[in-house]
Structures are given as structure tokens and as C-alpha cells.
mmCIF file of C-alpha atoms in Angstrom:
data_model
loop_
_atom_site.group_PDB
_atom_site.id
_atom_site.type_symbol
_atom_site.label_atom_id
_atom_site.label_comp_id
_atom_site.label_asym_id
_atom_site.label_seq_id
_atom_site.Cartn_x
_atom_site.Cartn_y
_atom_site.Cartn_z
ATOM 1 C CA MET A 1 205.674 46.932 236.897
ATOM 2 C CA SER A 2 203.910 49.232 239.325
ATOM 3 C CA SER A 3 202.661 48.101 242.712
ATOM 4 C CA GLU A 4 199.039 48.856 241.785
ATOM 5 C CA LEU A 5 199.267 46.766 238.624
ATOM 6 C CA THR A 6 200.875 43.896 240.540
ATOM 7 C CA ASP A 7 198.165 44.061 243.213
ATOM 8 C CA ALA A 8 195.454 44.054 240.519
ATOM 9 C CA ARG A 9 197.078 41.011 238.876
ATOM 10 C CA VAL A 10 197.236 39.136 242.193
ATOM 11 C CA ALA A 11 193.621 40.045 242.993
ATOM 12 C CA THR A 12 192.450 38.935 239.543
ATOM 13 C CA ASP A 13 194.339 35.643 239.875
ATOM 14 C CA ALA A 14 192.839 35.084 243.339
ATOM 15 C CA VAL A 15 189.343 35.520 241.909
ATOM 16 C CA ALA A 16 190.140 33.347 238.874
ATOM 17 C CA SER A 17 191.149 30.482 241.170
ATOM 18 C CA ARG A 18 187.607 30.479 242.599
ATOM 19 C CA ILE A 19 185.907 30.226 239.206
ATOM 20 C CA LEU A 20 184.665 26.724 238.440
ATOM 21 C CA VAL A 21 182.585 25.088 235.702
ATOM 22 C CA ALA A 22 178.977 23.866 236.080
ATOM 23 C CA ARG A 23 176.424 23.203 233.329
ATOM 24 C CA GLY A 24 179.070 24.179 230.812
ATOM 25 C CA LEU A 25 179.298 27.687 232.283
ATOM 26 C CA ARG A 26 182.032 29.389 234.261
ATOM 27 C CA ILE A 27 180.597 30.086 237.689
ATOM 28 C CA ILE A 28 181.546 31.236 241.149
ATOM 29 C CA VAL A 29 179.913 29.759 244.256
ATOM 30 C CA ASP A 30 177.872 32.036 246.512
ATOM 31 C CA ALA A 31 180.151 31.546 249.534
ATOM 32 C CA ASP A 32 183.228 32.489 247.501
ATOM 33 C CA LEU A 33 181.489 35.510 245.970
ATOM 34 C CA ALA A 34 180.225 36.629 249.384
ATOM 35 C CA ALA A 35 183.755 36.330 250.808
ATOM 36 C CA LEU A 36 185.126 38.421 247.937
ATOM 37 C CA TYR A 37 182.419 41.066 248.424
ATOM 38 C CA GLY A 38 182.964 41.080 252.191
ATOM 39 C CA VAL A 39 179.451 39.984 253.178
ATOM 40 C CA GLN A 40 177.934 36.876 254.701
ATOM 41 C CA THR A 41 176.721 34.193 252.282
ATOM 42 C CA LYS A 42 173.319 34.443 253.950
ATOM 43 C CA ARG A 43 173.111 38.170 253.163
ATOM 44 C CA LEU A 44 174.166 37.641 249.533
ATOM 45 C CA ASN A 45 171.531 34.937 248.988
ATOM 46 C CA GLU A 46 168.946 37.072 250.778
ATOM 47 C CA GLN A 47 169.570 39.954 248.360
ATOM 48 C CA VAL A 48 169.438 37.589 245.380
ATOM 49 C CA ARG A 49 166.038 36.249 246.502
ATOM 50 C CA ARG A 50 164.716 39.783 247.127
ATOM 51 C CA ASN A 51 165.824 40.825 243.635
ATOM 52 C CA ALA A 52 164.997 37.580 241.812
ATOM 53 C CA GLU A 53 163.969 39.467 238.643
ATOM 54 C CA ARG A 54 167.591 40.621 238.260
ATOM 55 C CA PHE A 55 168.919 37.051 238.316
ATOM 56 C CA PRO A 56 167.578 35.006 235.400
ATOM 57 C CA PRO A 57 168.813 31.382 235.135
ATOM 58 C CA ASP A 58 171.773 32.405 232.955
ATOM 59 C CA PHE A 59 172.957 34.794 235.718
ATOM 60 C CA ALA A 60 172.473 32.616 238.818
ATOM 61 C CA PHE A 61 171.072 29.195 239.674
ATOM 62 C CA GLN A 62 171.055 26.691 242.487
ATOM 63 C CA LEU A 63 173.099 23.544 242.054
ATOM 64 C CA ASN A 64 171.625 20.067 242.366
ATOM 65 C CA GLN A 65 173.319 17.327 244.428
ATOM 66 C CA GLN A 66 175.158 15.807 241.442
ATOM 67 C CA GLU A 67 176.498 19.192 240.352
ATOM 68 C CA MET A 68 177.622 19.848 243.921
ATOM 69 C CA ALA A 69 179.533 16.553 243.919
ATOM 70 C CA ASP A 70 181.099 17.466 240.563
ATOM 71 C CA LEU A 71 182.200 20.843 241.914
ATOM 72 C CA ARG A 72 183.734 19.196 244.960
ATOM 73 C CA SER A 73 185.835 17.068 242.625
ATOM 74 C CA GLN A 74 186.950 20.205 240.740
ATOM 75 C CA ILE A 75 188.294 21.739 243.923
ATOM 76 C CA ALA A 76 189.473 18.414 245.371
ATOM 77 C CA THR A 77 187.622 18.486 248.675
ATOM 78 C CA SER A 78 186.314 15.391 250.321
ATOM 79 C CA SER A 79 183.333 16.749 252.219
ATOM 80 C CA PRO A 80 180.795 19.522 251.786
ATOM 81 C CA THR A 81 181.879 21.117 255.046
ATOM 82 C CA ALA A 82 185.413 21.471 253.728
ATOM 83 C CA ALA A 83 184.148 23.108 250.560
ATOM 84 C CA TRP A 84 181.726 25.834 251.622
ATOM 85 C CA GLY A 85 180.867 25.266 255.244
ATOM 86 C CA GLY A 86 178.081 23.076 256.632
ATOM 87 C CA ARG A 87 175.101 23.713 254.388
ATOM 88 C CA ARG A 88 171.550 22.444 254.436
ATOM 89 C CA HIS A 89 170.973 23.342 250.820
ATOM 90 C CA THR A 90 173.075 23.248 247.707
ATOM 91 C CA PRO A 91 174.689 26.615 246.961
ATOM 92 C CA PHE A 92 173.694 29.247 244.483
ATOM 93 C CA VAL A 93 176.252 29.895 241.794
ATOM 94 C CA PHE A 94 176.750 32.989 239.688
ATOM 95 C CA THR A 95 177.942 33.419 236.130
ATOM 96 C CA GLU A 96 179.980 36.462 235.159
ATOM 97 C CA HIS A 97 176.842 38.551 234.660
ATOM 98 C CA GLY A 98 175.284 37.261 237.868
ATOM 99 C CA ALA A 99 178.395 38.122 239.871
ATOM 100 C CA LEU A 100 178.251 41.655 238.480
ATOM 101 C CA MET A 101 174.550 41.941 239.229
ATOM 102 C CA ALA A 102 175.196 40.730 242.789
ATOM 103 C CA SER A 103 177.562 43.631 243.343
ATOM 104 C CA THR A 104 174.788 46.056 242.376
ATOM 105 C CA VAL A 105 172.193 44.568 244.735
ATOM 106 C CA LEU A 106 174.667 44.451 247.633
ATOM 107 C CA ASN A 107 175.374 48.139 247.132
ATOM 108 C CA SER A 108 178.523 48.237 249.235
ATOM 109 C CA PRO A 109 181.778 50.006 248.311
ATOM 110 C CA ARG A 110 183.759 46.770 248.642
ATOM 111 C CA ALA A 111 181.345 44.918 246.325
ATOM 112 C CA VAL A 112 181.757 47.611 243.666
ATOM 113 C CA GLU A 113 185.547 47.565 244.041
ATOM 114 C CA VAL A 114 185.847 43.776 243.887
ATOM 115 C CA SER A 115 183.387 43.426 240.997
ATOM 116 C CA VAL A 116 186.075 44.864 238.728
ATOM 117 C CA PHE A 117 188.405 42.012 239.658
ATOM 118 C CA VAL A 118 185.623 39.466 239.206
ATOM 119 C CA VAL A 119 184.932 40.694 235.691
ATOM 120 C CA ARG A 120 188.650 40.752 234.862
ATOM 121 C CA ALA A 121 189.015 37.174 236.099
ATOM 122 C CA PHE A 122 186.125 35.955 233.938
ATOM 123 C CA VAL A 123 187.550 37.812 230.925
ATOM 124 C CA GLN A 124 191.015 36.363 231.577
ATOM 125 C CA LEU A 125 189.600 32.823 231.632
ATOM 126 C CA ARG A 126 187.597 33.483 228.461
ATOM 127 C CA GLU A 127 190.737 34.701 226.664
ATOM 128 C CA MET A 128 192.671 31.657 227.839
ATOM 129 C CA SER A 129 189.893 29.423 226.546
ATOM 130 C CA THR A 130 189.987 31.151 223.160
ATOM 131 C CA GLY A 131 193.748 30.655 223.027
ATOM 132 C CA HIS A 132 193.323 26.968 223.810
ATOM 133 C CA LYS A 133 190.755 26.580 221.016
ATOM 134 C CA GLU A 134 193.133 28.200 218.516
ATOM 135 C CA LEU A 135 195.998 25.999 219.701
ATOM 136 C CA SER A 136 193.767 22.931 219.429
ATOM 137 C CA ARG A 137 192.832 23.855 215.841
ATOM 138 C CA MET A 138 196.494 24.348 214.934
ATOM 139 C CA LEU A 139 197.413 20.958 216.424
ATOM 140 C CA ARG A 140 194.637 19.251 214.419
ATOM 141 C CA ASP A 141 195.927 20.873 211.213
ATOM 142 C CA LEU A 142 199.477 19.793 211.997
ATOM 143 C CA GLU A 143 198.344 16.255 212.774
ATOM 144 C CA THR A 144 196.491 16.051 209.442
ATOM 145 C CA ARG A 145 199.560 17.226 207.527
ATOM 146 C CA ILE A 146 201.812 14.772 209.357
ATOM 147 C CA LYS A 147 199.439 11.882 208.659
ATOM 148 C CA ARG A 148 199.415 12.736 204.944
ATOM 149 C CA LYS A 149 203.193 13.020 204.876
ATOM 150 C CA LEU A 150 203.615 9.762 206.783
ATOM 151 C CA ALA A 151 201.300 7.964 204.355
ATOM 152 C CA THR A 152 203.462 8.962 201.372
ATOM 153 C CA GLN A 153 206.635 8.201 203.326
ATOM 154 C CA ASP A 154 205.273 4.762 204.219
ATOM 155 C CA GLU A 155 204.769 4.005 200.532
ATOM 156 C CA THR A 156 208.299 5.195 199.701
ATOM 157 C CA ILE A 157 209.806 3.151 202.531
ATOM 158 C CA ALA A 158 207.904 0.054 201.372
ATOM 159 C CA GLU A 159 209.328 0.504 197.848
ATOM 160 C CA ILE A 160 212.871 0.894 199.225
ATOM 161 C CA LEU A 161 212.507 -2.231 201.344
ATOM 162 C CA GLU A 162 211.257 -4.220 198.354
ATOM 163 C CA ALA A 163 214.249 -3.070 196.289
ATOM 164 C CA LEU A 164 216.607 -4.052 199.134
ATOM 165 C CA ARG A 165 215.017 -7.497 199.368
ATOM 166 C CA GLU A 166 215.535 -7.990 195.652
ATOM 167 C CA LEU A 167 219.194 -6.949 195.977
ATOM 168 C CA MET A 168 219.711 -9.295 198.916
ATOM 169 C CA GLU A 169 218.526 -12.353 197.008
ATOM 170 C CA PRO A 170 221.479 -14.214 195.513
ATOM 171 C CA PRO A 171 221.528 -14.185 191.727
ATOM 172 C CA GLU A 172 220.617 -17.335 189.850
ATOM 173 C CA PRO A 173 223.818 -19.331 189.259
ATOM 174 C CA LYS A 174 224.932 -19.601 185.653
ATOM 175 C CA LYS A 175 224.276 -23.088 184.505
ATOM 176 C CA ARG A 176 226.865 -24.874 182.437
ATOM 177 C CA PRO A 177 225.557 -27.447 180.152
ATOM 178 C CA ILE A 178 226.486 -30.916 181.183
ATOM 179 C CA GLY A 179 227.945 -33.157 178.629
ATOM 180 C CA PHE A 180 229.443 -32.763 175.158
ATOM 181 C CA VAL A 181 229.542 -29.263 173.675
ATOM 182 C CA PRO A 182 230.182 -28.961 169.943
ATOM 183 C CA LEU A 183 233.233 -26.934 168.929
ATOM 184 C CA GLU A 184 231.219 -24.298 167.170
ATOM 185 C CA GLU A 185 229.522 -23.380 170.382
ATOM 186 C CA LYS A 186 232.702 -23.180 172.359
ATOM 187 C CA LYS A 187 234.172 -19.792 172.620
ATOM 188 C CA PRO A 188 237.814 -19.419 172.071
ATOM 189 C CA LYS A 189 239.825 -18.557 175.130
ATOM 190 C CA ARG A 190 242.343 -15.861 174.831
#
């Protein structure tokens, strides 16, 4: 594997580790995106506000307090200062398309270069998700087949156990008549 390909893989994995989930969407927090693009978070958010028409709600949005708390639990930090610095407001977050659009409004060579890795990371996570869905479907199918097979095996096992119980019961003893038996009924012994 070439050095360039290895570096690209490492860079993509580094970006992928910063992608979280909010509102059912894969997102990246403004501070993380700004760090990747080599700009201050303040400058990134400034450019987003100046170009608001380029960032519809499915590209970028500001988190509410509950969503911020949920994100903190995703990255296992205990305080907002540990997560993304001391902030007065909840952060903006960007979807895949918003992260790409941010690179165009920043208009810096580093932003253009890193945007490739950002897109690759989002694509990698999407492919992994698709693989998980397929695996989940296959497991459901397997579980259904096993349940059907177990149901028929349960019936068969119940029949075998019933037959064993019948075999385990001692046979009824042969009863000899008590008293006088006429000669005609006696069988000759040989």
C-alpha cells in the first residue's frame, strides 16, 4: 500500500471519528469542522451566517440544549468545555452537504483539500450503515428459519419423550386366575 493511500486512509478515519448523529442525521460539529479546515470556529460560523442562503436546514443547523447533551454522551465528555471549548451558544452542526458547502464559502486551499476527506468519511460511514442493514436483514431471516425449525423439532422431541415414557412404564402383570381351573382350559406342558 502506498504512503499516499495510507495517509488518505488515516485522514479519512480521523474525520470519521468526528462524525456524530443528531436528529437522525450524520453531522460534524462546527468546532471540529473548523479545526479540520484550519480556521477558527468563529470565522466558520461568520461565513455560514454571511452565506445563510447556501445552508438550508438539511445542510446546517444549530443544536438545542438537549441535543447538545446527547452529543456530549456520544463523545463521552462530562462538560461542555471539554467538548468544544467554553461556549455561550450551542454549536452549529453540518451534514455532509453542509460540510462541503462550508469549504466553498471558506475559500481556502486547506478547506478544499480537507473537504475531500470529509466527503470520503461520510461516504465510508454510509457504506458501513448499508452493510449493517443488510447484515441485520440476514440475521432476521436466519432467526425466522431457526424458529420454524425449532418448532418442528420441539414437536418431534415431544413425541419421542412420550414414546419413552410409555416404554418406561412397567407392563401390566399377567393375571393367573385364582382357584380351580378345568382340565380343558389347562394347557399341556411339554
